[in-house]
mmCIF file of C-alpha atoms in Angstrom:
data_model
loop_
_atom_site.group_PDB
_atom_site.id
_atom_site.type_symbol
_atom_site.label_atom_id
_atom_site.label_comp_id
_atom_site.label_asym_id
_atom_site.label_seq_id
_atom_site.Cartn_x
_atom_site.Cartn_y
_atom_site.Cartn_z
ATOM 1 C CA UNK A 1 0.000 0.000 0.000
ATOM 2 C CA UNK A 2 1.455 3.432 -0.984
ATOM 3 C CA UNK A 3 1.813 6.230 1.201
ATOM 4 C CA UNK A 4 -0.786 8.243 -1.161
ATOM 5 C CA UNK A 5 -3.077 5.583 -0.230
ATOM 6 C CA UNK A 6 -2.555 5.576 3.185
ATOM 7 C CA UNK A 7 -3.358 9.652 3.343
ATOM 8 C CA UNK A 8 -6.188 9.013 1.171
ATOM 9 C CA UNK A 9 -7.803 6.760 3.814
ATOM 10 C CA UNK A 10 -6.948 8.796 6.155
ATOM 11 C CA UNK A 11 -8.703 11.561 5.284
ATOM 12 C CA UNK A 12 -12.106 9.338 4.338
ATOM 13 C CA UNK A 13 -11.838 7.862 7.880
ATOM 14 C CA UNK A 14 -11.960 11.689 9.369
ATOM 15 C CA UNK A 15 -14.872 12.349 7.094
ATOM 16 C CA UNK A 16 -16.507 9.518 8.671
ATOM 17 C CA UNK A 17 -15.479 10.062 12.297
ATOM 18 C CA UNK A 18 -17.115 13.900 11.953
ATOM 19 C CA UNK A 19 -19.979 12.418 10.284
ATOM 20 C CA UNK A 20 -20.463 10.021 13.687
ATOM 21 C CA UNK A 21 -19.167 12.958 16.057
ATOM 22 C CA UNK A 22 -21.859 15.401 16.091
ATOM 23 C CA UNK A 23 -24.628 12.409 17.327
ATOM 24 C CA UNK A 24 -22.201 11.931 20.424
ATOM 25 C CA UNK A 25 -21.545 15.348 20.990
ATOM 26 C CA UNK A 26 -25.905 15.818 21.080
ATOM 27 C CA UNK A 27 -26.021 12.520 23.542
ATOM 28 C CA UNK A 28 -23.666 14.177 25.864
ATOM 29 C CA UNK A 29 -25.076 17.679 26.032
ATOM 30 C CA UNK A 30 -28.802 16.679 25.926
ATOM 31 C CA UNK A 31 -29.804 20.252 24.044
ATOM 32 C CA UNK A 32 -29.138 20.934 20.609
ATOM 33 C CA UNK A 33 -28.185 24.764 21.136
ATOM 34 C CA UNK A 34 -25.149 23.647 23.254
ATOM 35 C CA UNK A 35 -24.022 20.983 21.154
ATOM 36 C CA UNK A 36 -24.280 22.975 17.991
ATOM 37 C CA UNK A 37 -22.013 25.186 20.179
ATOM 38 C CA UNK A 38 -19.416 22.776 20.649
ATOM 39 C CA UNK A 39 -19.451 21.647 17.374
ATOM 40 C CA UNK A 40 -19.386 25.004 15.800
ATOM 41 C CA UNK A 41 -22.318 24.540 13.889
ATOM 42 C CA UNK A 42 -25.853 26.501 13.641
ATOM 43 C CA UNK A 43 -28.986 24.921 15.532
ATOM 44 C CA UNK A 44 -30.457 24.405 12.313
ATOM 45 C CA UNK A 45 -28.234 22.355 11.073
ATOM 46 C CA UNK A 46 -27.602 20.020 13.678
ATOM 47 C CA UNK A 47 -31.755 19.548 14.226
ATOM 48 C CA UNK A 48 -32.008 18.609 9.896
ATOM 49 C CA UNK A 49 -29.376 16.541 10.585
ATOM 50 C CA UNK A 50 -30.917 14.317 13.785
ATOM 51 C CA UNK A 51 -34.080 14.582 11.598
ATOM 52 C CA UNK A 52 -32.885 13.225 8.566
ATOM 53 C CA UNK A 53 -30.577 10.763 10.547
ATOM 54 C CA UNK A 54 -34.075 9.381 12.343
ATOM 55 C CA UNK A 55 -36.120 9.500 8.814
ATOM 56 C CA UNK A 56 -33.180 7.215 7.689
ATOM 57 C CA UNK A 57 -33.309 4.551 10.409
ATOM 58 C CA UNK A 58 -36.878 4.998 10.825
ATOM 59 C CA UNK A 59 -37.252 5.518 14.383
ATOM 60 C CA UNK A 60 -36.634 8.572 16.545
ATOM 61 C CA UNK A 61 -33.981 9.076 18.766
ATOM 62 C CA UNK A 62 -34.465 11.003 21.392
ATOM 63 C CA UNK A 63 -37.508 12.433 23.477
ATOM 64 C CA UNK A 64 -38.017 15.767 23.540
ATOM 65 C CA UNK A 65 -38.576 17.984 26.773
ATOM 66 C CA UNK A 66 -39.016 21.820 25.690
ATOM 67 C CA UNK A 67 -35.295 22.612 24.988
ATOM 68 C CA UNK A 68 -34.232 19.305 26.284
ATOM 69 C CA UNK A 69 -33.634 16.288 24.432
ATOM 70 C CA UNK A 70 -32.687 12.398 26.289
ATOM 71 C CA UNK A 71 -32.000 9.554 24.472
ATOM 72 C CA UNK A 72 -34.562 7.020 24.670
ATOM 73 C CA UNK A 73 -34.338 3.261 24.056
ATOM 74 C CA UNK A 74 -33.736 3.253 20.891
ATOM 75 C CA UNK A 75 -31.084 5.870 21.245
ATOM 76 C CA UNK A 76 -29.353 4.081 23.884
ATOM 77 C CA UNK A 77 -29.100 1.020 21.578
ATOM 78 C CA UNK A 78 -27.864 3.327 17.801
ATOM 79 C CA UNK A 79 -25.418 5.323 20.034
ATOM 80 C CA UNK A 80 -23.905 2.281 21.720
ATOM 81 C CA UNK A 81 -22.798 0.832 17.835
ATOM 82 C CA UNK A 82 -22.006 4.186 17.219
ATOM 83 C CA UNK A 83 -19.693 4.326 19.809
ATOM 84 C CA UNK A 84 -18.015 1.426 19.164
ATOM 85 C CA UNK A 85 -17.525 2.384 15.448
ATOM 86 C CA UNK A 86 -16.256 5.933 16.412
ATOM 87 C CA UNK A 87 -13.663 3.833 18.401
ATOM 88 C CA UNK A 88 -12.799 1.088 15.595
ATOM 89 C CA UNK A 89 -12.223 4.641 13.073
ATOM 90 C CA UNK A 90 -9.498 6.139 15.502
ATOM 91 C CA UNK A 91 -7.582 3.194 16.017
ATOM 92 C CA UNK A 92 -7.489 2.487 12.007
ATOM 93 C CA UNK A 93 -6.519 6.156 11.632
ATOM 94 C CA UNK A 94 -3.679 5.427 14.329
ATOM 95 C CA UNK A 95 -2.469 2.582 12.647
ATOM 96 C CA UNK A 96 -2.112 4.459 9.617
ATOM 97 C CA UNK A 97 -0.568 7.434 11.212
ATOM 98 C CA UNK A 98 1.807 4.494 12.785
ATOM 99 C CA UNK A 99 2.288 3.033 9.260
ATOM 100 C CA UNK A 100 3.334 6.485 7.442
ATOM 101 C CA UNK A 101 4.882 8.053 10.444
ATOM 102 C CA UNK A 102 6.407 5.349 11.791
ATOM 103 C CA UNK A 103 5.798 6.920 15.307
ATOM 104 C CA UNK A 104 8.262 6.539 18.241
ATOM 105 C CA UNK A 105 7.749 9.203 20.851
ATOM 106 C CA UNK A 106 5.213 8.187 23.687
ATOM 107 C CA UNK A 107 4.487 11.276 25.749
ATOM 108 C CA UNK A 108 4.584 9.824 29.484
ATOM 109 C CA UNK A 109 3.124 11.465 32.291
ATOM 110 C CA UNK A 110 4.218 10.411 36.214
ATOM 111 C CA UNK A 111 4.104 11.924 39.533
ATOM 112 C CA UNK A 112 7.653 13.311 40.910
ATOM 113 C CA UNK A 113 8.264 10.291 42.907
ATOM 114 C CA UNK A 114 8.300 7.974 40.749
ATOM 115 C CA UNK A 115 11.181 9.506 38.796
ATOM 116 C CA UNK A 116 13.867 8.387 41.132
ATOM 117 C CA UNK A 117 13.266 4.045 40.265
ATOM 118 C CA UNK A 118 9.807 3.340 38.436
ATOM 119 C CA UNK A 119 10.273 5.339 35.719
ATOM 120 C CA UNK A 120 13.915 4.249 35.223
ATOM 121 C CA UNK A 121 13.325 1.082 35.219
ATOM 122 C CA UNK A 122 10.459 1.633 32.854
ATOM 123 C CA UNK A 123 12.576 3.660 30.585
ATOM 124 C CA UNK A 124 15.694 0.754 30.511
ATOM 125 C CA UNK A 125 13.308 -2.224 30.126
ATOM 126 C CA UNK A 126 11.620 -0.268 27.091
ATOM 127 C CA UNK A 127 15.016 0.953 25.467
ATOM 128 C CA UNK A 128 16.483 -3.219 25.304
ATOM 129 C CA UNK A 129 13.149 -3.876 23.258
ATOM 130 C CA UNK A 130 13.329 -0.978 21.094
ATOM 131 C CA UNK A 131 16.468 1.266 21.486
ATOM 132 C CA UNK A 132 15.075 3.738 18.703
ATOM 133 C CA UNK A 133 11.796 4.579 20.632
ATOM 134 C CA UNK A 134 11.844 7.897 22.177
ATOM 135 C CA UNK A 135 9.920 8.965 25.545
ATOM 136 C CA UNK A 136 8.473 12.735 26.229
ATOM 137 C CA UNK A 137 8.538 12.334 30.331
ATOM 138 C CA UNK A 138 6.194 14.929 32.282
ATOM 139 C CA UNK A 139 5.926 15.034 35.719
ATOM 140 C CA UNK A 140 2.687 16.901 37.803
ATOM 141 C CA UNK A 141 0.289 15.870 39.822
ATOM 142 C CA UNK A 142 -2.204 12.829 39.566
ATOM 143 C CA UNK A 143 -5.047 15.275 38.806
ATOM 144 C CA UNK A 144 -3.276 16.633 35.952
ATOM 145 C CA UNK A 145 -1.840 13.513 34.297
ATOM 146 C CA UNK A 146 -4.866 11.798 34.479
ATOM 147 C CA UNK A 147 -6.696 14.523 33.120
ATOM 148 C CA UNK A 148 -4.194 15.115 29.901
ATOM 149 C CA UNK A 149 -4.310 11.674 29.155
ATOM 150 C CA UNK A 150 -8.481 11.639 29.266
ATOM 151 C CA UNK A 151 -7.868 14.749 26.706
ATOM 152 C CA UNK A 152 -5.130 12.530 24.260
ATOM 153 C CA UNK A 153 -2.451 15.044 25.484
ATOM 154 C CA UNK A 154 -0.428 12.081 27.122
ATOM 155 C CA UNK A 155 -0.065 8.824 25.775
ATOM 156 C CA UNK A 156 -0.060 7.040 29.207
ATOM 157 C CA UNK A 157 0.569 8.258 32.790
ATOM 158 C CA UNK A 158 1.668 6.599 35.961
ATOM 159 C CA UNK A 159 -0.613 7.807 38.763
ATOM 160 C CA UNK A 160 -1.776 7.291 42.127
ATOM 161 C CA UNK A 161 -4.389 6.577 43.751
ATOM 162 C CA UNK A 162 -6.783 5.629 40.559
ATOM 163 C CA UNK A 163 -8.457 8.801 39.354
ATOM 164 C CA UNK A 164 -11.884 9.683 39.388
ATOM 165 C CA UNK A 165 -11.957 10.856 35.347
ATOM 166 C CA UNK A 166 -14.552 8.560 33.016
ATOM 167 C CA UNK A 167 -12.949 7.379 29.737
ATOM 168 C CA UNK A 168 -9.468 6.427 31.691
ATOM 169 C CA UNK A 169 -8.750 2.336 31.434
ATOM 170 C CA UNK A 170 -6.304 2.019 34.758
ATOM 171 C CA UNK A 171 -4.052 -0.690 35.470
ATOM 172 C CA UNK A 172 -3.042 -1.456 39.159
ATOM 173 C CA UNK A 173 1.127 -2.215 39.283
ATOM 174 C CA UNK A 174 1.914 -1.816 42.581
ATOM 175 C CA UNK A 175 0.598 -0.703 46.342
ATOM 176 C CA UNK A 176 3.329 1.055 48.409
ATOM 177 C CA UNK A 177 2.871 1.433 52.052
ATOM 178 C CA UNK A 178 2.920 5.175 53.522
ATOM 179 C CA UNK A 179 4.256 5.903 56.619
ATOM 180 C CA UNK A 180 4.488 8.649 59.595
ATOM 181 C CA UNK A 181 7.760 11.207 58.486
ATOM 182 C CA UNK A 182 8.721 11.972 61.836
ATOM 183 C CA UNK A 183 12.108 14.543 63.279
ATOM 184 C CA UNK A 184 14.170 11.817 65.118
ATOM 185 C CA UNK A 185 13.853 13.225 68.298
ATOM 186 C CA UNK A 186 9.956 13.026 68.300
ATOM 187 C CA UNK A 187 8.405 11.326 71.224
ATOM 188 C CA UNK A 188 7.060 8.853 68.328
ATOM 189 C CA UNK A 189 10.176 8.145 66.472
ATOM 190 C CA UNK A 190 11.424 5.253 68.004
ATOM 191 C CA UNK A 191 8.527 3.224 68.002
ATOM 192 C CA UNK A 192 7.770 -0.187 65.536
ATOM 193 C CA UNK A 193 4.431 1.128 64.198
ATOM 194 C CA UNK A 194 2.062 4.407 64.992
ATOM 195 C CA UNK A 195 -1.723 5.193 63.868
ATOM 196 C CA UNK A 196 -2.579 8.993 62.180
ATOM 197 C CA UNK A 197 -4.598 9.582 65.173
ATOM 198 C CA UNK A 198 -1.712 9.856 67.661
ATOM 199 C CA UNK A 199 -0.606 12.788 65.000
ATOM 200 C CA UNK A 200 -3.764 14.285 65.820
ATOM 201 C CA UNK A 201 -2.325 17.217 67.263
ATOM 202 C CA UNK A 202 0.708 17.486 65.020
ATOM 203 C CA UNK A 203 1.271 20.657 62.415
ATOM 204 C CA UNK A 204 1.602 18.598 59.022
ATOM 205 C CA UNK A 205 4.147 19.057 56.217
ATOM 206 C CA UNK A 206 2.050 17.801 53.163
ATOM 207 C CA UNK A 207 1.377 17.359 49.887
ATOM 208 C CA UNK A 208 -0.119 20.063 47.671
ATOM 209 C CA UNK A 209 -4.351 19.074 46.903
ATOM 210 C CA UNK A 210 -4.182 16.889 43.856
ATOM 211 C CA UNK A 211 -0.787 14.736 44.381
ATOM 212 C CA UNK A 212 -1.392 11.112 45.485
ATOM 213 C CA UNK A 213 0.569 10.837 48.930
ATOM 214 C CA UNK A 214 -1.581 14.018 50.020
ATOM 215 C CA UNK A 215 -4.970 11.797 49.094
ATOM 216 C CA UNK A 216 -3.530 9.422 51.290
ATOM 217 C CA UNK A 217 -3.184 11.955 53.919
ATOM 218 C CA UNK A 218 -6.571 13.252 53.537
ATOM 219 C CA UNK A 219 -8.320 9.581 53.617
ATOM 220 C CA UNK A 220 -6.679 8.364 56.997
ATOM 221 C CA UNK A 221 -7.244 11.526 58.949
ATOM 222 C CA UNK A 222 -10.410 11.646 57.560
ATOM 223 C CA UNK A 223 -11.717 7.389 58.279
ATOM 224 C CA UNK A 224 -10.000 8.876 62.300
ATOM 225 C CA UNK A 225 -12.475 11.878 62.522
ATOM 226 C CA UNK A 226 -10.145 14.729 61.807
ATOM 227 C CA UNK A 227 -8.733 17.009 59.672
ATOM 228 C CA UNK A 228 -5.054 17.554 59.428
ATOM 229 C CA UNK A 229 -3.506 20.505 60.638
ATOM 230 C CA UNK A 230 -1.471 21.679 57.713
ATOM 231 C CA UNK A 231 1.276 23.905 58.208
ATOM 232 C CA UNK A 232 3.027 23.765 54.769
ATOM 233 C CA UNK A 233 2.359 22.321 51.084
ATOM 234 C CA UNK A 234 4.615 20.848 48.905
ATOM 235 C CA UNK A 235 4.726 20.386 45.573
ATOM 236 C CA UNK A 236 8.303 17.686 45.925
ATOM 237 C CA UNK A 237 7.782 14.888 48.147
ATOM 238 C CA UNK A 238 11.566 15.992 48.961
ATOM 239 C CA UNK A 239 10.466 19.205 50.295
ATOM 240 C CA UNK A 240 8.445 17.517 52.589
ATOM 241 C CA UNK A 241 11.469 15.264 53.915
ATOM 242 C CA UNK A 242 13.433 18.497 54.289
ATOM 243 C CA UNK A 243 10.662 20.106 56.182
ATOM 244 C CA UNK A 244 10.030 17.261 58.608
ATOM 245 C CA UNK A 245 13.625 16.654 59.308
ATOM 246 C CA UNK A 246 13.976 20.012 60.176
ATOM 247 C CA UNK A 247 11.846 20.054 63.025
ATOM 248 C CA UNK A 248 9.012 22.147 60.787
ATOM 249 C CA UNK A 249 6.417 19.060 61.473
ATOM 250 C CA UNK A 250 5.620 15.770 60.845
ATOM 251 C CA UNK A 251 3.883 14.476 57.106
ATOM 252 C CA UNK A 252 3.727 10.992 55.688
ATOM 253 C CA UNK A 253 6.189 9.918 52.805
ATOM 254 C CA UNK A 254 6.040 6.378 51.131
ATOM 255 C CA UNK A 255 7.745 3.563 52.104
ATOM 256 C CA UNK A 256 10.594 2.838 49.206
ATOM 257 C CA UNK A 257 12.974 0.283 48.935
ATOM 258 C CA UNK A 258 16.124 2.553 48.430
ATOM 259 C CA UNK A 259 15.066 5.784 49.984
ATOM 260 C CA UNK A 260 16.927 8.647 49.816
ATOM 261 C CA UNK A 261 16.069 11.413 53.035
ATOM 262 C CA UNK A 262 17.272 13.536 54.768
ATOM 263 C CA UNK A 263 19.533 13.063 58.237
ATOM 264 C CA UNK A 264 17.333 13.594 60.343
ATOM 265 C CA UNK A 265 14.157 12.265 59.393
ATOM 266 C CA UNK A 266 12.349 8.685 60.532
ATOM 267 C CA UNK A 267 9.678 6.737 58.879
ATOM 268 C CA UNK A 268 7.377 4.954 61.348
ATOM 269 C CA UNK A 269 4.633 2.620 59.590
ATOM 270 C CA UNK A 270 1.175 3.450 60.071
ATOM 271 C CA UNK A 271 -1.197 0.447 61.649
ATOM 272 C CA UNK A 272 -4.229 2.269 59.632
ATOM 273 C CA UNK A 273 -5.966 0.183 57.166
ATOM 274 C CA UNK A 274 -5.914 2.725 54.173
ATOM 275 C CA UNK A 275 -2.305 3.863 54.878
ATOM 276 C CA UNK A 276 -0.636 2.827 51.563
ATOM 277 C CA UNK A 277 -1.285 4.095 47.913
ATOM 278 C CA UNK A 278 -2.159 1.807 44.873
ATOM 279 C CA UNK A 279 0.037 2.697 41.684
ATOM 280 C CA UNK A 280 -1.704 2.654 38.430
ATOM 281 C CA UNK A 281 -0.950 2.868 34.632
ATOM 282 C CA UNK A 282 -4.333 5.042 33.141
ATOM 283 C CA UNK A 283 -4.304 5.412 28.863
ATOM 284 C CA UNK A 284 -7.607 6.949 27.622
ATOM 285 C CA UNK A 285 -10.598 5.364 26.483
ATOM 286 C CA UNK A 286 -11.057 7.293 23.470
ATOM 287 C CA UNK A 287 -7.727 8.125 22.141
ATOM 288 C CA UNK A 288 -6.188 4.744 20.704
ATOM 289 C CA UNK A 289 -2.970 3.516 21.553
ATOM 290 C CA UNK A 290 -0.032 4.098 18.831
ATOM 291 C CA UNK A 291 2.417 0.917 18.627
ATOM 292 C CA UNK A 292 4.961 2.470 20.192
ATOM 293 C CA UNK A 293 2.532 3.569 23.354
ATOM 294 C CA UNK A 294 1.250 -0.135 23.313
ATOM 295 C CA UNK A 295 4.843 -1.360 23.797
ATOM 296 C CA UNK A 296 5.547 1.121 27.106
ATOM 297 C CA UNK A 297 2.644 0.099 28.425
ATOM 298 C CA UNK A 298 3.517 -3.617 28.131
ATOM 299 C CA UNK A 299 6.989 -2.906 29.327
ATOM 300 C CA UNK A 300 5.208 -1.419 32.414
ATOM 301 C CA UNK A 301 3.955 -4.614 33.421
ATOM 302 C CA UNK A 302 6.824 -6.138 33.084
ATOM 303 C CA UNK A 303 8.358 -4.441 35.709
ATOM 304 C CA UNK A 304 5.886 -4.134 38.065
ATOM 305 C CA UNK A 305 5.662 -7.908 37.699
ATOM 306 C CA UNK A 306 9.266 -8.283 38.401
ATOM 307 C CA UNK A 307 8.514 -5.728 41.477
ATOM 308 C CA UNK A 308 5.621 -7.433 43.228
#
């Protein structure tokens, strides 16, 4: 097949994806002003072409409610196989872009900690299977990976704990324990195991909203009937080591093999039941994987296999 031909294709499969688009676009909004909105179109033309789209399959679509419209059974049951055919278009038109680009960057989104030996190891294991494929690494928050990889502006991202976003598929690796961060003179610091409660009263060093360790944070306090009394937010789970082995508070930091903290500092496990973090590989529903994307993600699990 020529590369002419593969452009060619590419172009008819677009044509067909818009031609399927605008239906979705009307299920999700439920109101044909805002949808023509989003699709840049006039109300008119979006309402000739539901009505010429349900004189077609002969049966209506949706019921209407004044200005509102819902998809009724038969909706439910067109837009499903509509769906699925929007889905089967974009990965064709990804293998072709994969076929006349011959792609190999995958644009990888992780939090900060997991720079140090996840995403190493991630990065080696992927470079002895294909030493030409290139990686574009961004590090941010969970809340902000997940959600550029839900829009197709990451390939894949390496997040905790699972995000709340529709149209993510996640993929548990790994749980890590958390534990107490405690100065090594604390009254706490020599002990085998503490619960968040006995931190009740402590100022906290944590995690900014939106970062995975400071979810953690939030959840135990919360299951012990308090809030945490934070006295500083981090955006580096380093800072928060610093901060705590200064004397500035205490904070929880996760339990790594081969950690690297301050003098200074202890970590004392936590006895509560959620004190640990599950690590997860999200790719978006609607955004196909490219071959190069398909072959991180499968070097992912090899490590995390090799991990557990």
């Amino acid at each position: 097949m020529t590369i002419r031909l593969l452009i060619h294709l590419m172009h008819k499969m677009g044509h067909m994806r818009d031609h399927l688009r605008w239906l979705l676009v009307l299920a999700e909004e439920e109101n044909v002003t805002a949808a023509a909105a989003r699709l840049h179109l006039s109300q008119p033309t979006v309402s000739r072409a539901l009505a010429r789209l349900e004189r077609e399959l002969g049966s209506t679509l949706f019921d209407r409610h004044g200005r509102r419209i819902a998809l009724n059974d038969a909706g439910r049951i067109y837009l499903e196989q509509v769906r699925r055919a929007d889905l089967a278009l974009a990965t064709g038109a990804q293998r072709l872009r994969d076929s006349r680009d011959r792609v190999r960057l995958v644009r990888l989104g992780f939090l900060h900690s997991f720079g140090t030996w996840l995403v190493p190891e991630i990065i080696q294991t992927t470079r002895r299977k294909d030493p030409g494929l290139r990686c574009e690494l961004i590090q941010d928050a969970s809340d902000a990976i997940s959600r550029r990889v839900a829009e197709g502006r990451l390939d894949l991202g390496i997040v905790s704990p699972r995000p709340a976003q529709s149209g993510l598929v996640w993929r548990r690796l790994l749980h890590q324990r958390v534990c107490a961060a405690l100065p090594q003179d604390h009254p706490y610091a020599t002990r085998s195991s503490i619960r968040i409660a006995d931190l009740r009263d402590e100022r906290m060093i944590a995690m900014a909203p939106g970062f995975g360790v400071r979810q953690v944070l939030d959840d135990v306090c919360a299951a012990a009937g308090f809030a945490p009394d934070i006295a500083y937010e981090c955006q580096e789970l380093s800072t928060v080591a610093g901060l705590v082995a200064a004397g500035a508070g205490a904070g929880l930091l996760p339990d790594e093999a081969e950690p690297r903290h301050p003098s200074g500092l202890t970590l004392v496990p936590l006895d509560d039941a959620d004190a640990g973090r599950d690590i997860g590989l999200v790719w978006s529903r609607k955004h196909p994987l490219s071959h190069a994307a398909t072959l991180v993600r499968d070097c992912t699990d090899e490590v995390s296999s090799l991990r557990r």
